Short mmCIF file of C-alpha atoms and ligand atoms in Angstrom, two decimals:
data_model
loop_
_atom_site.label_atom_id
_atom_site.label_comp_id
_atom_site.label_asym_id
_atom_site.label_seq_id
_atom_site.Cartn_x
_atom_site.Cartn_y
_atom_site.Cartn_z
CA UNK A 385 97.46 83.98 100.38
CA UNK A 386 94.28 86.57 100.43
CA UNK A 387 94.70 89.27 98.18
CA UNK A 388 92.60 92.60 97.97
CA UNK A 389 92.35 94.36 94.22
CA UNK A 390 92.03 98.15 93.85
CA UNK A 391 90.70 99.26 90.60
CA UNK A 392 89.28 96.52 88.27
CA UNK A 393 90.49 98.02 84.42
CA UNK A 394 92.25 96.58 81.94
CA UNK A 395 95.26 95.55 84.37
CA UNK A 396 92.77 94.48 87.67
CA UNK A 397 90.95 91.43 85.31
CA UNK A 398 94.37 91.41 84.08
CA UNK A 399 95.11 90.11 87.18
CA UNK A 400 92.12 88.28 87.83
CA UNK A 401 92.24 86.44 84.71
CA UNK A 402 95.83 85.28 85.36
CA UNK A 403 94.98 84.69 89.12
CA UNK A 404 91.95 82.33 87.85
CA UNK A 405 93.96 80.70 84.84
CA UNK A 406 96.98 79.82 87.41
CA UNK A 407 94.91 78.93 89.99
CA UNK A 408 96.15 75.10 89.94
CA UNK A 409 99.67 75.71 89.21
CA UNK A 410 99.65 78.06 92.59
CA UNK A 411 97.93 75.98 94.46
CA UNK A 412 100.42 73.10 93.41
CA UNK A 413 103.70 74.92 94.13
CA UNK A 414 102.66 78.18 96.61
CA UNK A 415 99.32 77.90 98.21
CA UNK A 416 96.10 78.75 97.33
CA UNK A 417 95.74 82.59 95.96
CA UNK A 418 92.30 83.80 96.86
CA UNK A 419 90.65 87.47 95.73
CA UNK A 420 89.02 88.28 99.39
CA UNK A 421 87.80 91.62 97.62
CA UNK A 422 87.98 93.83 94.55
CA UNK A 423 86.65 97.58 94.18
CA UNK A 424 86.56 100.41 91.42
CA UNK A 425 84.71 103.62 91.60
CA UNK A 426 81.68 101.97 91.94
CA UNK A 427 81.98 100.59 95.16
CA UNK A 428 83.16 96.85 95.98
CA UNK A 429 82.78 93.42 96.38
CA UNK A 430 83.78 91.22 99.11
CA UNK A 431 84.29 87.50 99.82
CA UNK A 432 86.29 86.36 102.68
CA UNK A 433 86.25 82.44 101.35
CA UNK A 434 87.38 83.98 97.93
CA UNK A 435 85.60 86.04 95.12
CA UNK A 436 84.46 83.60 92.20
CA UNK A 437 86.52 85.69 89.74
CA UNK A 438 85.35 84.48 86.32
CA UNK A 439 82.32 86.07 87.94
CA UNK A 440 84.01 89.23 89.08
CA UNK A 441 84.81 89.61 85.38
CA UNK A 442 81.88 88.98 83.74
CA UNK A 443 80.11 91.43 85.82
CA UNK A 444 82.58 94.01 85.32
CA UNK A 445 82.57 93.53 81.57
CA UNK A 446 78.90 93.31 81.38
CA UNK A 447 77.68 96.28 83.78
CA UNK A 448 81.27 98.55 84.37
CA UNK A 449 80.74 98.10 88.04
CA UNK A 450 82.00 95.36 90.52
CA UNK A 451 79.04 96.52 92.90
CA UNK A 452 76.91 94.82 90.86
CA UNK A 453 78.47 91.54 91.94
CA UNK A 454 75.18 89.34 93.16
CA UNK A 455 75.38 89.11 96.79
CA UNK A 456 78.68 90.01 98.03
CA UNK A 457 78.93 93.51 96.23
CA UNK A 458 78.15 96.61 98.33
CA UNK A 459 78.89 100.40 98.73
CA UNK A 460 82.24 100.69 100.45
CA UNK A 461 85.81 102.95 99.39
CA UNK A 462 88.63 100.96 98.73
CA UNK A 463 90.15 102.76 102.02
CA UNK A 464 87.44 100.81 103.77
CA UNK A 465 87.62 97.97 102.35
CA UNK A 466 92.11 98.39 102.79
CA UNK A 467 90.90 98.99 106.72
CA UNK A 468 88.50 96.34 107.46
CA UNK A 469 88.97 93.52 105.19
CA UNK A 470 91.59 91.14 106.28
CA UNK A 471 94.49 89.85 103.38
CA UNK A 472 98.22 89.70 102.97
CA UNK A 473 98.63 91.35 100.39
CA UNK A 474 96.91 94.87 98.03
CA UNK A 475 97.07 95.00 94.63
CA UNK A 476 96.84 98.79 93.57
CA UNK A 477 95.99 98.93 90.11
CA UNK A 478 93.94 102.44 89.84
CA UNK A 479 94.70 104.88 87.08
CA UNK A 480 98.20 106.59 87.32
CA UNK A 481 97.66 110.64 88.86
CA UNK A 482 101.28 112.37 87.67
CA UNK A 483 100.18 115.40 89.70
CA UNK A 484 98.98 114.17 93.03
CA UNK A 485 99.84 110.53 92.80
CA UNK A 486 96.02 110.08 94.17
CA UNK A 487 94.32 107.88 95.24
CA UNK A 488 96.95 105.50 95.02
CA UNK A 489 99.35 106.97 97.12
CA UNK A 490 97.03 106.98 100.06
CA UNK A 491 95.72 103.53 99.17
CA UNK A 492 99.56 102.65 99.19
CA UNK A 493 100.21 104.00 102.59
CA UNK A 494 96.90 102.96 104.12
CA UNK A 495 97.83 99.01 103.40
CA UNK A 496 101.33 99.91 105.25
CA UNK A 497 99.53 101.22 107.91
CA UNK A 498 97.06 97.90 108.09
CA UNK A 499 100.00 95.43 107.79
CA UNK A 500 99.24 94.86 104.49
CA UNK A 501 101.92 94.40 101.73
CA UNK A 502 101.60 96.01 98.15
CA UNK A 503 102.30 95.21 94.58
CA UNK A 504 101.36 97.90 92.02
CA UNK A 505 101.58 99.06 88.86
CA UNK A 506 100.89 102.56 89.29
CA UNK A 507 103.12 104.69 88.06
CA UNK A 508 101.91 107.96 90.52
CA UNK A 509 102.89 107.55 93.64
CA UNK A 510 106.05 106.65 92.49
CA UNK A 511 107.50 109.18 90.23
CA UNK A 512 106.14 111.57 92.79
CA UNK A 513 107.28 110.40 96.42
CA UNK A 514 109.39 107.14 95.77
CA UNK A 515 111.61 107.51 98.91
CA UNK A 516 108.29 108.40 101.58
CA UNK A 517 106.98 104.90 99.98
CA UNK A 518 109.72 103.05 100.93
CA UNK A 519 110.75 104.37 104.60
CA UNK A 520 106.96 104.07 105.68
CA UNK A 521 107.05 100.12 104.18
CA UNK A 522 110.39 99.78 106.05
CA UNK A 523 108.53 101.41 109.08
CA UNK A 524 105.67 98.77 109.27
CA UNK A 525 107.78 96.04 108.01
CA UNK A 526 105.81 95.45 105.23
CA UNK A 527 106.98 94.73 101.07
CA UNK A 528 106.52 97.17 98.40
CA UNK A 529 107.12 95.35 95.08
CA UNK A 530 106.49 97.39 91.40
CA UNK A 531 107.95 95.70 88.68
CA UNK A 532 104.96 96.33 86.69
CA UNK A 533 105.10 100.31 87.09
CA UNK A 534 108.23 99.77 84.36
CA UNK A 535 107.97 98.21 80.99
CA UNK A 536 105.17 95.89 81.73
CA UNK A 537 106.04 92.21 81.41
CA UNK A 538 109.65 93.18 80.48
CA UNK A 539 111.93 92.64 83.34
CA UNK A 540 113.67 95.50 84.46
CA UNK A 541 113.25 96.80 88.18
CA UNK A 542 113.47 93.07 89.62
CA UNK A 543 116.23 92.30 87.33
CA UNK A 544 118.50 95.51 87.71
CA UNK A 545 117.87 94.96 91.96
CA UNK A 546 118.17 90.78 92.26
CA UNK A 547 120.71 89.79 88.96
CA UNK A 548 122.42 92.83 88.41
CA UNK A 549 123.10 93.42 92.58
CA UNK A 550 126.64 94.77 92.73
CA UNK A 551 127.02 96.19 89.77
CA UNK A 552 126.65 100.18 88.93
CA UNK A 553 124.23 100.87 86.81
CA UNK A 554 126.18 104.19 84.93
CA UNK A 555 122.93 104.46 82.21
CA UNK A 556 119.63 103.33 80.97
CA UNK A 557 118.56 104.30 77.43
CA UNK A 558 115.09 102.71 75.97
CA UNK A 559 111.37 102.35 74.54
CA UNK A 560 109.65 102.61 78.19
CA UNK A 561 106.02 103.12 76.41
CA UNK A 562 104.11 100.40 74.61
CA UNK A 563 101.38 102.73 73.50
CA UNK A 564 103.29 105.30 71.77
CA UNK A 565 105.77 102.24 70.21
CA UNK A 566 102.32 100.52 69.13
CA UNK A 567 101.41 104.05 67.27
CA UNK A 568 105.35 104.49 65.49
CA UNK A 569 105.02 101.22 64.08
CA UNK A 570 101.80 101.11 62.69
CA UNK A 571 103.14 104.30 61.52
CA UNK A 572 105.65 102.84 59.85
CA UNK A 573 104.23 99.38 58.61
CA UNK A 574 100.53 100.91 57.49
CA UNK A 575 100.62 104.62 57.01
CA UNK A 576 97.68 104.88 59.62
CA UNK A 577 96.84 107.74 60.82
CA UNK A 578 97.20 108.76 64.81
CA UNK A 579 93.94 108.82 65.80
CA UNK A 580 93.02 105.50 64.05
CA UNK A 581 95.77 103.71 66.10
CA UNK A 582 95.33 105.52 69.29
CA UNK A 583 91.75 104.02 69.36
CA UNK A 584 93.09 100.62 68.72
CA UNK A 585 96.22 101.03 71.35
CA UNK A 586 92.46 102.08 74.03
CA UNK A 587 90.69 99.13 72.78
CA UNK A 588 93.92 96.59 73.75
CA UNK A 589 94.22 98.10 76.66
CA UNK A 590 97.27 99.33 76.70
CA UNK A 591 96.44 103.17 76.91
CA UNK A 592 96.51 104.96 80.27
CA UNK A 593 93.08 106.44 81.37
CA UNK A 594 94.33 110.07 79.98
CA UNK A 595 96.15 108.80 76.32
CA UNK A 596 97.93 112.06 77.14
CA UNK A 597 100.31 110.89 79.58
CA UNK A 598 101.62 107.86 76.86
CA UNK A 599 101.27 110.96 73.44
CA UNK A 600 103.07 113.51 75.23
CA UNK A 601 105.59 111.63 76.81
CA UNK A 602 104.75 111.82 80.87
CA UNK A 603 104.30 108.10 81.34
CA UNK A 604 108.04 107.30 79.68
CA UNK A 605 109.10 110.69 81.96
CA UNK A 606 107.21 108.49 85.14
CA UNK A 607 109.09 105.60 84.45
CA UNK A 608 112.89 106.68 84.26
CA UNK A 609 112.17 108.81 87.14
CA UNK A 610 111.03 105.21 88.95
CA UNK A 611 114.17 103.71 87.51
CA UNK A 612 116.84 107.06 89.01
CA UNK A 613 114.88 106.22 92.56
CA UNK A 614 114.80 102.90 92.23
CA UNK A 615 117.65 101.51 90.78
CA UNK A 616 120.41 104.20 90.39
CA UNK A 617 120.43 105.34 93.97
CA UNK A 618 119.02 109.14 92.69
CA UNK A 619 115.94 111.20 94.41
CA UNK A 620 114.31 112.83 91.21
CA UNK A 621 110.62 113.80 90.50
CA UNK A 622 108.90 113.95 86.80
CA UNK A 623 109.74 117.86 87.21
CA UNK A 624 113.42 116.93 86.61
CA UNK A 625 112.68 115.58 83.37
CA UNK A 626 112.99 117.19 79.73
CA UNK A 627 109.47 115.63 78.28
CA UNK A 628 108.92 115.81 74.38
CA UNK A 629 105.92 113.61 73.29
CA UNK A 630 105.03 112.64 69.49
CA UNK A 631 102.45 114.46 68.81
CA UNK A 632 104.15 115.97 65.98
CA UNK A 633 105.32 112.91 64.30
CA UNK A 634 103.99 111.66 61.08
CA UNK A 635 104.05 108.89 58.73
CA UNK A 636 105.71 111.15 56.36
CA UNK A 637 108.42 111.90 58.68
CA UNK A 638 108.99 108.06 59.47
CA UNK A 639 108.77 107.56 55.66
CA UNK A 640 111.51 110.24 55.36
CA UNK A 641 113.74 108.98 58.30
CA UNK A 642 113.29 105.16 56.63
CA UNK A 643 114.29 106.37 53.60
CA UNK A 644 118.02 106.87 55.12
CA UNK A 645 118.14 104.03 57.22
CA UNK A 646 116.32 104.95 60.70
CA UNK A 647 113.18 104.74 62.06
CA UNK A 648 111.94 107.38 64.68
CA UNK A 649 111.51 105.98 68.42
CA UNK A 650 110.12 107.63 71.68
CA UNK A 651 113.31 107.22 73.83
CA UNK A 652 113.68 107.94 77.69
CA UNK A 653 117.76 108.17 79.24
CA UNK A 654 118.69 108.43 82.66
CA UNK A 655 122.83 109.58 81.96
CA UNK A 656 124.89 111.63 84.50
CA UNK A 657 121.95 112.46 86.40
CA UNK A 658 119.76 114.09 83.74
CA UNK A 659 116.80 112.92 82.44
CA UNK A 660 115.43 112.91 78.78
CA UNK A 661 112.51 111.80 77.09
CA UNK A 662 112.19 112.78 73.01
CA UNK A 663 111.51 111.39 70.06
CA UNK A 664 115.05 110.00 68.33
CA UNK A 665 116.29 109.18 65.10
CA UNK A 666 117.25 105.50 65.48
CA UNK A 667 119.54 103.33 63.17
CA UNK A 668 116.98 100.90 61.52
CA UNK A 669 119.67 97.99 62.62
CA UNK A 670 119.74 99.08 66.73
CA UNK A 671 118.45 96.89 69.46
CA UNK A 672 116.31 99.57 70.19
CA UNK A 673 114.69 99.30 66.85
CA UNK A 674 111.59 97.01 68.73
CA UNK A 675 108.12 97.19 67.42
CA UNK A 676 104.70 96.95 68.76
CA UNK A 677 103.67 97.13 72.36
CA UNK A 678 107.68 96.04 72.84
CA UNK A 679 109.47 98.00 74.88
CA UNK A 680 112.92 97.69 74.97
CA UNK A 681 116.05 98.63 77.63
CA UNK A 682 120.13 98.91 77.22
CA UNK A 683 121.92 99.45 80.42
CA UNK A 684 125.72 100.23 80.63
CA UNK A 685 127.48 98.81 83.81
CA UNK A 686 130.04 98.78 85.46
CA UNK A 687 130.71 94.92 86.12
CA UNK A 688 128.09 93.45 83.42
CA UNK A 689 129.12 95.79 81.02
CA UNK A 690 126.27 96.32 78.40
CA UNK A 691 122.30 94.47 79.17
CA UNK A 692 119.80 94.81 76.66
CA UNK A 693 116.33 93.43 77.81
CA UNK A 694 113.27 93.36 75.57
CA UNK A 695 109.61 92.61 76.45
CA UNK A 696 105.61 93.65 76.51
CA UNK A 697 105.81 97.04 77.77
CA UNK A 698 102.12 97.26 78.34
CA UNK A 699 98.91 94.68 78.07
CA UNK A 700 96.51 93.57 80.60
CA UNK A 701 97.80 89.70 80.65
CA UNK A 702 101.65 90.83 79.99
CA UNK A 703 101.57 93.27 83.34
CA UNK A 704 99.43 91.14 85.08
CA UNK A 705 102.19 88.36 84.63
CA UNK A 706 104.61 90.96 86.63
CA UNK A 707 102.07 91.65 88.88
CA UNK A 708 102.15 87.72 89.77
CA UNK A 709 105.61 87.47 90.16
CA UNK A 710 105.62 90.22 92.06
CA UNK A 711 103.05 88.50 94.38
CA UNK A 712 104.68 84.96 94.53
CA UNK A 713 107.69 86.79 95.31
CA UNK A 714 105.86 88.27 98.62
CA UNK A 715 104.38 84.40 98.87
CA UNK A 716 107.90 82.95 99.17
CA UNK A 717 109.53 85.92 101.59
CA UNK A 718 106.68 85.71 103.97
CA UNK A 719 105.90 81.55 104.27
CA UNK A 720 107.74 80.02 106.88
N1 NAI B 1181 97.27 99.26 80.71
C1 NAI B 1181 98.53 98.81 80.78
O1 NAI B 1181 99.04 98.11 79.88
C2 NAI B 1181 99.36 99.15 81.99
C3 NAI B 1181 98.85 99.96 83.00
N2 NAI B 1181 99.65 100.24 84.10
C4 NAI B 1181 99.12 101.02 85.20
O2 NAI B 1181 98.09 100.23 85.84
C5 NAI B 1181 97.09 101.08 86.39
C6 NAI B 1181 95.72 100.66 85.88
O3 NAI B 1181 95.73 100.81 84.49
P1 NAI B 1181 94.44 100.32 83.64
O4 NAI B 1181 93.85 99.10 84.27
O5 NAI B 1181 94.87 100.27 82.22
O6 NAI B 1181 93.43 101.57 83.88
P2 NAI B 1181 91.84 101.57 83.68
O7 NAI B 1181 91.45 102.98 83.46
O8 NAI B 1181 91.46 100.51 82.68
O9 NAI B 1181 91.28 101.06 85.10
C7 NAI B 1181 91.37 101.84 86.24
C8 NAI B 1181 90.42 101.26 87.28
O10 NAI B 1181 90.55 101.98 88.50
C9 NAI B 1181 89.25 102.22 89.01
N3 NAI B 1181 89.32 103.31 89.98
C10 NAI B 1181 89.49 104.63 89.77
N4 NAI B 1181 89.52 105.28 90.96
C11 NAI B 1181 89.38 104.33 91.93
C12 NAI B 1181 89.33 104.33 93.36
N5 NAI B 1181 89.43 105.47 94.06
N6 NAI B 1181 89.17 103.16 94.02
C13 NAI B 1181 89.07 102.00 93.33
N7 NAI B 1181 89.11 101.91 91.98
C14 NAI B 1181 89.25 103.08 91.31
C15 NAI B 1181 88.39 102.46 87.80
O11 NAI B 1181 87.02 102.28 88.11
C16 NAI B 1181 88.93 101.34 86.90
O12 NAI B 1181 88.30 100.13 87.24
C17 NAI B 1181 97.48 102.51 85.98
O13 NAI B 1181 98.15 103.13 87.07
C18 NAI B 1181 98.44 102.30 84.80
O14 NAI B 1181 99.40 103.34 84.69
C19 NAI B 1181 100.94 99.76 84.23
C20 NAI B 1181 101.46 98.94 83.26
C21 NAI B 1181 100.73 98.61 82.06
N1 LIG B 1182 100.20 103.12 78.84
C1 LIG B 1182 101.43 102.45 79.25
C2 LIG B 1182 101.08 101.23 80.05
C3 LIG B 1182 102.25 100.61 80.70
O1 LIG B 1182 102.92 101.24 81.54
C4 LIG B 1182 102.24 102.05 77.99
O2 LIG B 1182 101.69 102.17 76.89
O3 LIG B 1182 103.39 101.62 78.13
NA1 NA B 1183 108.53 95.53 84.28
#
């Protein structure tokens, strides 16, 4: 299966990394999974018999641009490269836009238009225009998987739409950010200040591009408004959700909170069709009480009745392993 990657951060070598480190276990029990081209805002690099990706990486890491591949890197838009380079499947992985949804929402549509299916993990395009997405995949009969654009690793669109088909899904309460989890519980556990873990949450890659959208709550706001479209049947936007970050949360308020038996979480709800993101008082003893990059989700059902699922809510290996699903998924629907 060819593959095309747009935007080569944290999460693209993510995915490289995991694409290279799997490479024999695909090619044992799918097919080979090739990298026919990666770009970033440097330009591109293209390889119809396959990108050598430990290669791809180490330039990347050593130079910041995947232009400077040797040979096979040149000065082309991803657009281009999403017209003219031929591959099942795009991988959109650029940074998430919560106002336009750009570029990825025209990178998204572009690959529908060339026949191409798409896995992301950007949050944009779908807090902002969910339902256009999926009539113009429908349209050009392509797939549109995203189980990454939610919690990460930590299975929760996939799950609610394949094992939990039938049932109603009444509410969703949870930690939906690993970055702003990562900051409470260092918090907590060393007193740090937020600025000293903020630059560790950028170094592990777990940050968004602009910190802002994890501190002030927009990327938790992005992600219940992809569950409402996605799983609960709704048609929201990010402007129908009450956003409260934690910028005003410190150690001496998680101190004070510990001291009678709770601990302070960022927590997004979907529940009777309105949508909340704020900083909570949580029981020290509650599921919800995760730590780390952990994110963390409790559904009430109708059939199933209560569904707690926990897992890496951010990390470049930990989405790139739902990116990979995602893609074998697309493997197995389209093979005859
Ligand atoms: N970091 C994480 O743990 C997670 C990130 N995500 C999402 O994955 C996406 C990527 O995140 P990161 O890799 O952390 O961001 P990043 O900032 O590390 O990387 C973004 C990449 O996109 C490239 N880029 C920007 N504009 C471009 C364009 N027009 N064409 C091609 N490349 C372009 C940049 O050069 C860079 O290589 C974001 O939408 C983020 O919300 C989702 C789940 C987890
Ligand atoms: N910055 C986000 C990345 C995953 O969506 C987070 O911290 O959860
Ligand atoms: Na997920």
């Amino acid at each position: 299966m060819d593959i095309i990657i747009i935007g080569f951060g944290a999460i693209g070598k993510g995915v490289a990394k995991v694409l290279y480190e799997k490479r024999e276990y695909l090619k044992e029990n799918f097919e080979e999974f090739k990298v026919v081209a990666i770009t970033d805002s440097s330009g591109a690099a293209i390889d119809e018999n396959g990108l050598d990706l430990k290669k791809a990486i180490d330039i990347k890491e050593k130079t910041g641009k995947i232009i400077n591949y040797p040979e096979k890197g040149r000065e082309m838009s991803s657009i281009d490269v999403i017209r003219n380079v031929d591959a099942d499947v795009v991988v959109e992985v650029t940074p998430s836009n919560l106002e336009t949804g750009e570029p990825a929402k025209t990178h998204i549509l572009e690959s529908f238009k060339n026949k191409k299916h798409v896995v992301t993990a950007n949050k944009g395009p779908l807090a902002l225009c969910y339902k256009e997405l999926i009539e113009e995949a429908k349209k050009y009969n392509v797939i549109f998987r995203h189980e990454a654009s939610v919690g990460g690793a930590m299975p929760i669109i996939n799950l609610a739409k394949e094992t939990l088909a039938g049932n109603e899904i009444l509410s969703i309460r949870g930690i939906l950010n690993g970055t702003t989890n990562y900051i409470l519980t260092k918090m907590e556990k060393e007193g740090l200040d937020f600025e000293t873990i903020l630059k560790e949450a950028k170094e592990l890659g777990i940050a968004e591009t602009d910190p802002t959208q994890d501190i002030e709550g927009l990327d938790t706001a992005a992600k219940i408004v992809i569950l409402a479209n996605s799983i609960m049947g709704m048609n929201k936007t990010i402007k129908d959700v009450k956003v409260k970050g934690i910028s005003r949360i410190t150690p001496e308020a998680i101190f004070l909170a510990n001291k009678r038996g709770y601990t302070i979480k960022l927590i997004g709800q979907i529940k009777d069709k309105y949508l909340i993101v704020e900083p909570m008082l949580i029981p020290i003893d509650s599921p919800l009480n995760v730590k780390g990059t952990l994110n963390v989700a409790m559904f009430e059902t109708d059939l199933a009745k209560e569904v707690v699922v926990v897992g890496r809510g951010a990390g470049p290996i930990e989405t790139a392993s739902a990116i990979l699903s995602d893609l074998i998924h697309i493997y197995q629907a389209t093979r005859k």
